[in-house]
XYZ file of C-alpha atoms in Angstrom:
675
model
C 7.472 78.167 -258.773
C 10.056 80.818 -257.649
C 12.853 81.060 -260.282
C 16.019 82.583 -259.286
C 19.532 82.183 -260.489
C 21.118 79.619 -258.239
C 23.795 81.293 -256.086
C 26.963 79.231 -256.036
C 26.927 77.539 -252.668
C 29.420 75.960 -250.818
C 28.799 72.722 -248.392
C 31.116 74.277 -245.807
C 32.056 77.635 -244.630
C 33.115 79.234 -241.289
C 35.254 82.158 -240.392
C 37.340 83.578 -237.784
C 40.757 84.752 -236.560
C 41.932 83.665 -233.161
C 42.146 86.552 -230.623
C 45.852 87.651 -231.149
C 46.249 89.168 -227.889
C 45.342 86.160 -225.967
C 48.183 84.364 -223.901
C 46.229 81.234 -222.729
C 43.693 80.344 -225.213
C 40.808 77.900 -224.415
C 41.170 74.525 -225.726
C 39.860 74.112 -229.291
C 36.880 71.723 -229.735
C 38.674 69.389 -231.942
C 41.933 67.863 -230.868
C 44.964 69.886 -229.428
C 45.121 72.569 -232.384
C 41.810 72.495 -234.045
C 41.573 69.169 -236.146
C 41.020 65.654 -234.890
C 44.216 63.705 -235.184
C 42.401 60.355 -234.390
C 40.546 60.541 -237.874
C 43.889 60.651 -239.617
C 45.451 57.545 -241.359
C 49.383 58.244 -240.927
C 50.095 55.017 -242.771
C 48.911 56.665 -246.130
C 51.578 58.761 -247.941
C 50.148 62.303 -248.245
C 51.381 62.539 -252.059
C 49.541 59.319 -252.649
C 46.053 59.970 -251.206
C 45.984 63.232 -249.061
C 42.139 62.745 -248.433
C 42.802 59.350 -246.689
C 45.815 60.752 -245.039
C 43.931 63.442 -243.454
C 40.876 61.331 -242.433
C 41.383 57.723 -243.515
C 40.600 56.368 -240.029
C 37.164 58.171 -240.074
C 36.566 57.147 -243.562
C 37.186 53.530 -242.537
C 35.195 53.521 -239.160
C 32.364 56.085 -239.404
C 29.009 54.906 -240.236
C 26.225 56.850 -242.256
C 23.219 57.217 -239.982
C 20.355 55.169 -241.224
C 18.274 58.231 -241.766
C 20.843 60.025 -244.057
C 22.585 59.503 -247.168
C 25.907 61.273 -246.150
C 28.121 61.377 -243.155
C 30.650 64.155 -242.224
C 31.053 67.613 -240.741
C 28.568 69.186 -243.242
C 25.865 66.512 -242.624
C 26.266 65.864 -238.940
C 26.565 69.612 -237.810
C 23.096 70.387 -238.563
C 21.769 67.946 -236.017
C 23.208 70.148 -233.352
C 21.419 73.140 -235.004
C 18.134 71.133 -235.350
C 18.213 70.313 -231.645
C 18.528 74.102 -230.772
C 15.805 75.011 -233.141
C 13.443 72.328 -231.784
C 13.818 73.706 -228.292
C 13.110 77.231 -229.530
C 9.942 76.038 -231.296
C 8.769 73.948 -228.398
C 9.620 76.687 -226.022
C 7.499 79.312 -228.210
C 4.578 76.800 -228.238
C 4.582 76.575 -224.241
C 4.724 80.450 -224.155
C 2.703 81.792 -227.047
C 2.957 85.467 -226.172
C 4.832 86.330 -229.276
C 2.259 86.075 -232.214
C 4.992 84.970 -234.545
C 6.325 82.144 -232.443
C 2.734 81.078 -232.047
C 2.604 80.794 -235.739
C 5.693 78.787 -235.651
C 4.437 76.625 -233.037
C 1.249 76.004 -234.638
C 2.855 75.040 -237.948
C 5.086 72.659 -236.172
C 2.310 71.489 -234.014
C 0.032 70.668 -237.008
C 3.064 68.683 -238.661
C 3.717 66.848 -235.464
C -0.100 65.769 -235.093
C 0.265 62.454 -236.651
C -3.014 61.141 -235.241
C -4.883 63.960 -236.727
C -3.357 63.652 -239.965
C -4.382 59.958 -240.103
C -7.893 60.487 -238.902
C -8.310 63.086 -241.811
C -7.013 60.560 -244.298
C -6.999 61.896 -247.969
C -9.748 64.443 -247.326
C -7.362 67.343 -247.283
C -6.621 66.637 -250.973
C -10.124 66.759 -252.211
C -10.580 70.402 -252.905
C -7.319 70.720 -254.759
C -7.862 67.628 -256.958
C -11.525 68.688 -257.696
C -9.993 72.029 -259.030
C -7.688 69.939 -261.437
C -10.738 67.553 -262.382
C -12.928 70.939 -263.172
C -10.338 71.997 -265.835
C -11.934 71.800 -269.158
C -9.792 73.521 -271.384
C -5.987 74.410 -272.028
C -6.276 78.018 -270.995
C -7.994 76.912 -267.727
C -4.966 74.311 -267.204
C -2.364 77.153 -267.826
C -4.113 79.340 -265.129
C -4.041 76.650 -262.531
C -0.525 75.700 -263.284
C 0.307 79.213 -262.553
C -0.851 79.155 -258.991
C 1.338 78.509 -255.999
C 1.414 74.732 -254.995
C 0.794 73.470 -258.521
C 3.309 72.091 -260.906
C 3.903 73.361 -264.401
C 6.296 72.495 -267.227
C 7.443 76.152 -267.316
C 8.374 77.989 -264.060
C 7.707 81.808 -263.813
C 9.265 83.858 -261.096
C 10.701 87.158 -259.801
C 14.384 87.968 -259.557
C 16.870 90.762 -259.783
C 17.748 91.477 -263.536
C 20.936 90.450 -264.454
C 21.585 93.221 -266.799
C 20.031 95.809 -264.330
C 20.671 94.379 -261.018
C 19.112 97.226 -259.091
C 15.589 96.300 -260.603
C 13.436 93.029 -260.301
C 12.348 91.263 -263.438
C 10.251 88.291 -264.295
C 11.928 85.204 -265.363
C 10.774 82.073 -267.182
C 12.296 78.720 -267.719
C 12.110 74.985 -267.453
C 10.778 73.227 -264.354
C 11.804 70.135 -262.396
C 10.348 66.864 -263.415
C 9.258 63.867 -261.231
C 12.878 62.449 -261.479
C 15.785 64.580 -260.256
C 17.283 65.230 -263.537
C 16.781 64.490 -267.175
C 19.603 61.706 -267.226
C 17.461 59.635 -265.235
C 15.079 59.443 -268.070
C 17.408 59.246 -270.954
C 20.561 57.138 -269.830
C 20.909 53.493 -270.726
C 21.884 50.720 -268.553
C 20.384 48.393 -266.065
C 20.638 50.773 -263.082
C 18.534 53.451 -264.985
C 16.120 50.965 -266.287
C 15.575 49.771 -262.731
C 15.125 53.322 -261.356
C 12.517 54.036 -264.147
C 10.807 51.001 -263.133
C 10.582 51.869 -259.699
C 9.491 55.470 -260.468
C 6.557 54.132 -262.531
C 5.561 51.991 -259.548
C 5.663 55.094 -257.324
C 3.467 57.006 -259.606
C 1.059 54.201 -259.817
C 1.015 53.851 -255.730
C 0.707 57.717 -255.267
C -2.531 57.792 -257.366
C -3.950 54.740 -255.908
C -3.456 56.241 -252.272
C -5.369 59.282 -253.479
C -8.136 57.249 -254.917
C -7.432 58.003 -258.687
C -8.859 55.313 -260.665
C -6.882 53.687 -263.757
C -3.661 54.481 -261.987
C -1.611 51.920 -264.079
C -2.520 53.370 -267.539
C -2.189 57.037 -266.406
C 1.357 56.158 -264.848
C 2.522 54.988 -268.259
C 1.094 58.234 -269.966
C 2.686 60.445 -267.304
C 6.124 58.755 -267.713
C 5.819 59.091 -271.437
C 5.085 62.914 -270.874
C 7.999 63.548 -268.559
C 10.301 61.502 -270.699
C 9.527 63.772 -273.778
C 9.875 66.898 -271.716
C 13.145 65.514 -270.354
C 14.484 65.115 -273.984
C 14.111 68.599 -274.586
C 15.234 70.084 -271.318
C 18.717 71.678 -271.118
C 21.463 69.855 -269.498
C 22.867 71.000 -265.937
C 26.048 72.100 -267.897
C 24.083 74.385 -270.420
C 22.084 76.021 -267.627
C 25.233 77.231 -266.105
C 25.847 79.870 -269.006
C 24.338 83.198 -267.943
C 24.527 84.456 -271.396
C 22.433 82.117 -273.123
C 19.976 81.919 -270.199
C 19.411 85.837 -270.486
C 16.935 86.256 -273.240
C 14.523 89.279 -272.409
C 11.459 89.081 -274.571
C 8.221 91.263 -275.169
C 4.959 89.724 -275.008
C 4.851 89.517 -278.977
C 8.407 87.550 -278.638
C 6.827 85.379 -276.018
C 3.698 84.597 -278.301
C 6.176 83.682 -281.033
C 8.529 81.542 -278.879
C 5.667 79.324 -277.315
C 2.275 80.339 -278.646
C 0.581 77.428 -276.849
C 0.953 79.143 -273.769
C -1.741 82.039 -272.977
C 1.034 84.485 -271.746
C -0.995 87.479 -271.333
C -3.692 85.673 -269.328
C -1.346 83.646 -267.334
C 0.971 86.620 -266.291
C -2.228 88.712 -265.415
C -3.566 85.676 -263.257
C -0.340 85.550 -261.481
C -0.323 89.307 -260.623
C 2.362 90.172 -263.473
C 0.060 91.798 -265.943
C 1.972 95.174 -265.945
C 5.286 93.337 -266.685
C 6.027 94.025 -270.472
C 9.055 91.917 -270.603
C 9.989 88.437 -269.255
C 13.549 87.036 -269.162
C 13.559 83.417 -270.651
C 16.250 81.216 -269.756
C 16.058 77.811 -271.587
C 14.570 79.072 -274.699
C 14.223 75.782 -276.707
C 13.089 73.962 -273.604
C 10.249 76.369 -273.288
C 9.151 76.089 -276.938
C 9.178 72.382 -276.627
C 7.108 72.454 -273.520
C 4.676 74.636 -275.375
C 4.385 72.004 -278.124
C 3.568 69.364 -275.351
C 0.821 71.637 -274.103
C -0.642 71.242 -277.560
C -0.088 67.791 -278.667
C -0.475 65.848 -275.519
C -4.051 65.291 -274.374
C -5.656 67.586 -271.947
C -6.668 64.470 -269.807
C -2.971 63.351 -269.610
C -2.006 66.766 -268.454
C -4.710 66.864 -265.699
C -3.567 63.429 -264.621
C 0.064 64.735 -264.545
C -0.980 67.672 -262.581
C -3.081 65.536 -260.067
C -0.170 63.107 -259.641
C 2.446 65.883 -259.028
C 0.178 67.568 -256.670
C -0.189 64.572 -254.435
C 3.313 63.474 -254.653
C 4.862 67.053 -253.953
C 2.599 67.349 -250.937
C 2.955 63.806 -249.648
C 4.755 64.623 -246.575
C 1.728 66.409 -245.400
C -0.638 63.539 -245.842
C -1.105 60.328 -243.994
C 1.847 57.960 -243.291
C 1.176 55.953 -246.323
C 1.762 58.722 -248.736
C 4.847 60.007 -246.597
C 6.270 56.524 -246.630
C 5.657 56.068 -250.361
C 7.533 59.259 -251.231
C 10.516 58.313 -248.881
C 10.657 54.689 -250.435
C 11.444 56.070 -253.780
C 13.162 59.381 -253.523
C 15.263 58.451 -250.541
C 15.283 54.546 -250.270
C 15.557 53.852 -254.012
C 17.341 56.952 -255.447
C 19.723 57.760 -252.562
C 19.941 54.429 -250.554
C 18.751 55.867 -247.317
C 17.633 53.196 -244.994
C 15.012 54.838 -242.725
C 13.028 57.987 -242.370
C 14.448 60.832 -240.063
C 12.625 61.565 -236.873
C 9.558 63.219 -237.519
C 10.568 66.250 -235.278
C 13.642 66.619 -237.388
C 11.635 66.799 -240.516
C 9.438 69.166 -239.070
C 12.395 71.681 -238.124
C 13.497 71.355 -241.594
C 10.059 72.352 -243.261
C 9.887 75.197 -240.720
C 13.112 76.372 -241.942
C 11.493 76.938 -245.599
C 8.567 78.304 -244.276
C 8.897 80.359 -241.313
C 12.794 80.108 -241.200
C 13.401 83.729 -240.367
C 11.220 83.966 -237.432
C 13.291 81.215 -235.738
C 16.541 82.617 -237.339
C 16.139 85.886 -235.678
C 16.147 84.219 -232.103
C 18.958 81.796 -233.143
C 21.255 84.641 -234.349
C 20.563 86.730 -231.367
C 21.910 83.944 -229.305
C 24.745 82.683 -231.478
C 26.129 85.731 -233.140
C 28.237 88.010 -231.115
C 30.087 91.352 -231.841
C 33.225 89.600 -230.916
C 32.656 86.892 -233.677
C 31.692 89.579 -236.262
C 34.861 91.397 -235.479
C 36.936 88.418 -235.963
C 35.112 87.320 -239.037
C 35.574 90.556 -240.580
C 39.167 90.806 -240.156
C 39.779 87.314 -241.629
C 37.380 88.505 -244.685
C 39.536 91.625 -245.028
C 42.832 89.321 -244.977
C 41.300 87.336 -247.768
C 40.417 90.410 -249.650
C 44.049 91.545 -249.489
C 45.172 88.325 -250.574
C 43.061 88.341 -253.618
C 44.175 91.927 -254.601
C 47.896 90.677 -254.406
C 46.787 87.590 -256.782
C 44.957 89.747 -259.119
C 47.969 92.397 -259.411
C 50.358 89.530 -259.806
C 48.304 87.402 -262.250
C 50.513 87.128 -265.456
C 47.786 85.975 -267.572
C 45.565 89.089 -266.637
C 46.197 92.286 -268.689
C 45.876 95.880 -267.223
C 42.326 96.880 -268.347
C 40.961 93.401 -266.935
C 42.992 93.820 -263.851
C 41.508 97.150 -263.267
C 37.893 95.755 -263.544
C 38.775 92.665 -261.313
C 40.121 94.877 -258.526
C 37.054 97.090 -258.883
C 34.748 94.041 -258.415
C 36.903 92.713 -255.289
C 36.490 96.242 -253.778
C 32.757 96.158 -254.286
C 32.447 92.453 -252.797
C 29.817 92.603 -249.923
C 30.089 90.025 -247.220
C 27.121 89.351 -244.917
C 27.778 87.433 -241.569
C 25.670 85.830 -239.032
C 22.208 86.900 -239.921
C 20.120 89.517 -241.880
C 19.883 93.089 -240.556
C 16.067 92.981 -241.109
C 13.983 89.769 -241.100
C 10.777 88.921 -242.920
C 7.293 89.602 -241.232
C 5.255 86.632 -241.354
C 2.304 88.223 -239.692
C 0.108 88.213 -242.675
C 0.451 84.331 -243.225
C -2.377 82.315 -242.041
C -1.531 79.088 -240.381
C -3.591 76.403 -239.089
C -3.020 74.374 -235.930
C -4.681 71.163 -237.430
C -3.893 71.075 -241.411
C -0.370 70.859 -242.439
C -1.283 70.771 -246.151
C -3.017 74.189 -245.877
C -0.082 75.409 -243.946
C 2.266 74.255 -246.785
C -0.010 76.109 -249.552
C -0.149 79.152 -247.306
C 3.566 79.295 -247.097
C 3.818 79.108 -251.007
C 1.063 81.832 -251.316
C 2.819 83.996 -248.846
C 6.199 83.630 -250.481
C 4.681 84.581 -253.975
C 2.800 87.768 -252.510
C 6.111 88.585 -251.028
C 7.946 88.674 -254.214
C 5.142 90.504 -255.938
C 5.322 93.140 -253.229
C 8.982 94.000 -254.325
C 8.147 94.528 -258.120
C 8.748 98.068 -259.049
C 11.141 98.744 -256.098
C 14.788 98.841 -256.155
C 16.339 95.227 -255.536
C 16.534 94.659 -251.534
C 20.260 93.903 -251.055
C 19.497 93.056 -247.415
C 17.447 89.946 -248.353
C 19.069 86.506 -247.489
C 18.552 83.253 -249.152
C 19.357 81.215 -246.385
C 18.337 81.297 -242.685
C 20.968 82.016 -239.871
C 20.393 78.392 -238.718
C 21.466 76.942 -242.045
C 24.925 75.184 -242.181
C 26.151 76.425 -245.729
C 27.110 79.475 -247.404
C 26.481 81.068 -250.888
C 27.701 83.704 -253.472
C 25.281 85.658 -255.275
C 26.964 87.006 -258.622
C 24.037 89.456 -259.481
C 24.644 91.195 -256.023
C 28.360 90.485 -255.599
C 27.553 89.205 -252.140
C 28.629 86.290 -250.167
C 26.533 85.065 -247.300
C 27.803 83.264 -244.207
C 24.839 82.195 -241.744
C 25.643 81.984 -237.930
C 25.318 78.390 -237.874
C 28.014 77.784 -240.165
C 30.185 79.934 -238.028
C 30.967 77.240 -235.385
C 33.754 74.520 -234.788
C 35.059 72.646 -236.831
C 34.493 75.550 -239.385
C 35.342 78.305 -237.010
C 36.864 78.145 -233.653
C 38.632 81.167 -232.116
C 40.751 78.794 -229.826
C 42.076 76.699 -232.982
C 45.534 77.120 -234.333
C 45.580 80.068 -236.919
C 46.577 77.597 -239.690
C 43.701 75.770 -239.208
C 41.314 78.894 -239.277
C 42.957 79.843 -242.341
C 43.039 76.273 -243.904
C 39.406 75.693 -242.989
C 37.484 79.005 -242.738
C 39.947 80.848 -244.910
C 39.816 78.637 -247.687
C 36.044 78.468 -247.750
C 35.734 82.287 -247.512
C 38.183 82.294 -250.244
C 36.009 79.873 -252.187
C 33.037 82.089 -251.910
C 34.888 85.201 -253.055
C 36.358 83.001 -255.897
C 33.154 82.459 -257.156
C 33.109 86.173 -258.522
C 35.866 84.986 -260.710
C 34.829 81.631 -261.808
C 33.789 80.827 -265.228
C 30.253 81.823 -264.539
C 30.817 84.632 -261.809
C 33.458 86.372 -263.997
C 30.757 87.434 -266.301
C 29.290 89.910 -263.838
C 30.913 93.071 -263.126
C 31.480 95.018 -259.802
C 27.939 95.925 -259.615
C 26.579 92.517 -260.599
C 25.732 93.402 -264.034
C 25.917 90.588 -266.578
C 28.610 92.190 -268.763
C 31.792 91.224 -270.610
C 34.536 93.301 -268.996
C 37.366 91.008 -269.834
C 39.591 91.812 -272.824
C 39.843 88.907 -275.452
C 43.246 88.153 -274.491
C 42.627 87.690 -270.861
C 39.727 85.647 -271.512
C 41.536 83.322 -273.893
C 44.327 82.726 -271.336
C 41.686 82.297 -268.281
C 39.721 79.791 -270.424
C 42.979 77.752 -271.304
C 43.589 76.941 -267.633
C 39.949 76.648 -266.858
C 39.620 73.825 -269.580
C 42.667 72.015 -267.981
C 40.900 71.775 -264.792
C 37.903 70.557 -266.752
C 39.948 67.734 -268.225
C 41.403 66.782 -264.793
C 37.947 66.386 -263.240
C 36.646 64.513 -266.306
C 39.022 61.690 -265.712
C 37.843 61.060 -262.235
C 35.392 58.142 -261.953
C 33.979 57.831 -258.254
C 31.345 55.211 -259.317
C 32.389 52.542 -262.090
C 31.203 54.049 -265.251
C 30.049 57.523 -263.746
C 32.523 60.185 -264.198
C 32.698 63.608 -262.671
C 31.332 66.155 -265.296
C 34.470 68.585 -265.275
C 32.360 71.245 -267.158
C 29.408 70.961 -264.720
C 31.646 71.312 -261.712
C 34.098 73.771 -263.206
C 32.763 76.822 -261.036
C 32.996 75.026 -257.864
C 36.267 73.571 -258.770
C 37.698 76.920 -259.542
C 36.240 78.230 -256.381
C 37.949 75.416 -254.393
C 41.425 75.928 -256.149
C 41.431 79.711 -256.387
C 40.019 79.902 -252.657
C 42.698 77.707 -251.242
C 45.417 79.629 -253.228
C 44.122 82.883 -251.660
C 43.559 81.354 -248.247
C 47.251 80.145 -248.134
C 48.542 83.637 -249.371
C 46.303 85.201 -246.491
C 47.887 82.759 -244.053
C 51.350 83.733 -245.218
C 50.458 87.395 -244.625
C 49.472 86.528 -241.078
C 52.745 84.581 -240.634
C 54.698 87.608 -241.957
C 52.982 89.892 -239.075
C 53.430 87.369 -236.321
C 56.242 85.068 -236.985
C 56.595 81.586 -238.278
C 54.631 79.276 -236.230
C 56.167 76.550 -234.141
C 55.752 72.990 -235.091
C 52.924 71.159 -233.308
C 52.616 67.448 -233.210
C 55.463 67.068 -235.731
C 53.633 69.231 -238.209
C 54.558 72.695 -239.518
C 52.202 75.554 -239.960
C 51.904 74.944 -243.648
C 51.210 71.358 -243.181
C 48.623 72.018 -240.458
C 46.930 74.442 -243.065
C 46.636 71.803 -245.701
C 45.456 69.087 -243.211
C 42.894 71.471 -241.931
C 41.568 72.095 -245.437
C 41.318 68.238 -246.120
C 39.561 67.560 -242.752
C 36.967 70.296 -243.480
C 35.783 68.088 -246.449
C 35.299 65.198 -244.181
C 32.348 63.316 -245.770
C 31.208 59.909 -247.258
C 27.855 59.203 -249.279
C 25.771 56.228 -250.254
C 26.055 55.268 -253.689
C 22.674 56.365 -254.773
C 23.205 59.834 -253.351
C 26.827 59.828 -254.954
C 25.238 59.065 -258.229
C 22.549 61.697 -258.218
C 25.411 64.404 -257.210
C 27.599 63.246 -260.132
C 24.589 63.489 -262.574
C 23.334 66.886 -261.799
C 25.088 68.694 -258.903
C 27.954 71.329 -259.605
C 29.914 70.263 -256.600
C 32.380 67.427 -256.836
C 32.458 64.715 -254.108
C 34.480 65.526 -250.978
C 37.544 63.406 -251.954
C 38.143 65.161 -255.293
C 37.607 68.583 -253.621
C 40.765 67.491 -251.512
C 42.910 65.369 -253.689
C 41.849 66.949 -257.030
C 42.667 70.344 -255.522
C 45.889 70.167 -253.523
C 47.811 68.265 -256.213
C 47.585 71.758 -258.324
C 49.310 73.828 -255.550
C 53.043 74.028 -255.577
C 52.899 74.851 -251.925
C 51.391 71.612 -250.971
C 54.204 69.671 -252.639
C 56.764 71.467 -250.628
C 54.867 71.094 -247.532
C 54.767 67.354 -247.824
C 57.712 66.724 -250.009
C 55.510 65.209 -252.840
C 57.798 63.693 -255.505
C 57.323 62.160 -258.937
C 56.186 58.696 -258.282
C 53.573 59.720 -255.640
C 50.151 58.793 -256.878
C 48.901 62.387 -256.755
C 51.842 63.925 -258.446
C 51.515 66.152 -261.425
C 54.426 67.721 -263.458
C 54.609 71.341 -262.821
C 53.559 72.105 -266.317
C 50.403 70.105 -265.828
C 49.255 72.041 -262.532
C 46.356 74.447 -262.976
C 46.730 77.660 -261.065
C 43.783 79.951 -261.056
C 45.898 82.839 -259.961
């Protein structure tokens, strides 16, 4: 399992500045100035519910597709990209002169060969289950768990060293379980009891489909094992603390931390025998997992490993396996009504296996020099706005301000696609066996990581493909990455009103840049090193306003009885608020250069800026998906990324004349300002 610190990722990002010299701009894709007026509900007072004012008609009328858990720009825009990628793949299969595209076509073709998959039945599983059955001691169990494709209670991977970000290191920490997060095992209440009952039934069914005997009794033991592991795992909030999750240990210290794991043999088996140090993340969870390796019967661990192997690879097996996994993980947990078309799922699987092979072609077709020039212009406007904000921040003293400005200057934006792409030529791809292909992809990825050990960290690598509708910030590299697929309407439209581009794309660029100064990202310096560069006074003042934002978001209750976790979502909420503050400042810089914009459709430039921001978060979710998000996701639901943010901005109050008595009104002394 590859373990890397999660990059703070937004569900939206776009960027661009309109071509200022144009006198007759082309028509924006959305509406007359870049947003869809028809989605608004102008009967709602902006100060009462800005989210519904901006898109209430859409919220009322739009349906979530039966194969999705959510609807909105961030969830519907990938449909267009997937159609394009499908054509690229199918064209590659029809003209297989390019050996890499032939690999892509074979991977996709094996997945799409439903008749062949059904004909082979469960036979492709047999060699893997036989390896598990042959395990006769705990050392052999450890070694098998360390191989690509097999589950383990502790994950070991390779990542940039957070305290020496030019070098790679080995990291170890808790692994995911069968349910999405520990809360599903531990929370009381009828809903969670029902989910655990459904999960047990799923464990039974998966084993029965694979021909595993005594599935009922084994399911009980598997669920009991995972519950014990969950009790000792760290919460999502605790895992966000980069200081507590950075614990470099020698081999002797590892043996003391969790003696039940044969660290020397396991690391040697993984190709890591020469690495003297491992950075351990969730220390107590690793210790507890080691104890479970000793006190849980070997037979139970083997049953768990067999179940997890079948479950984790069910999509590559006959329809009965695939349907069983969908029924639990999508229908039960997220309320999704039906499977996505098989071709779509094949495109998504390709993205994780041979994604840059397709991404290279996608970026060549969709990322132009003109777009890059405009995007960089807006990035630099945001950089200048952040410099102004940092210089003016009254809570930040001179030594801290100097370090913050150095970090801002070192900030590294990457746009469109990588400067170099992964070479997949060594990956063996079968035209007939999708399960083999999935394991081959895992093995290729692990060997790729191993090949980087001992070399300087490669800053050109991307963690998203160009065809991904998303973006992320990496604090260890101080980089923000914007794939080409994100740089399209509604998030990026050169023909749109400047207020729209700043409110949508500017706010999201600002969000990603702001992650460098959120509660987690601020602990990394200009070089990406995990280092406390804050004076005590500045840190105290920063923490005070951050905790005020935690308190605000703790009070929001999207599902009765399920609140937003203010501490878990703090980094993203700070990114949203600080990013919107910086984007507004960047917009006013633009206005100062080009003059106050005209009123359009009755809205001032400032009003259009905030409306565009709200519409960029167009979204709704099924209750199951929303529940999963609230329990473990660091992003707040869209409604609160709008209402919970704008109510802290004085400029929004002025733009819409929000007064005491309006539902979103906060007295000035209760408003949180990042900058």
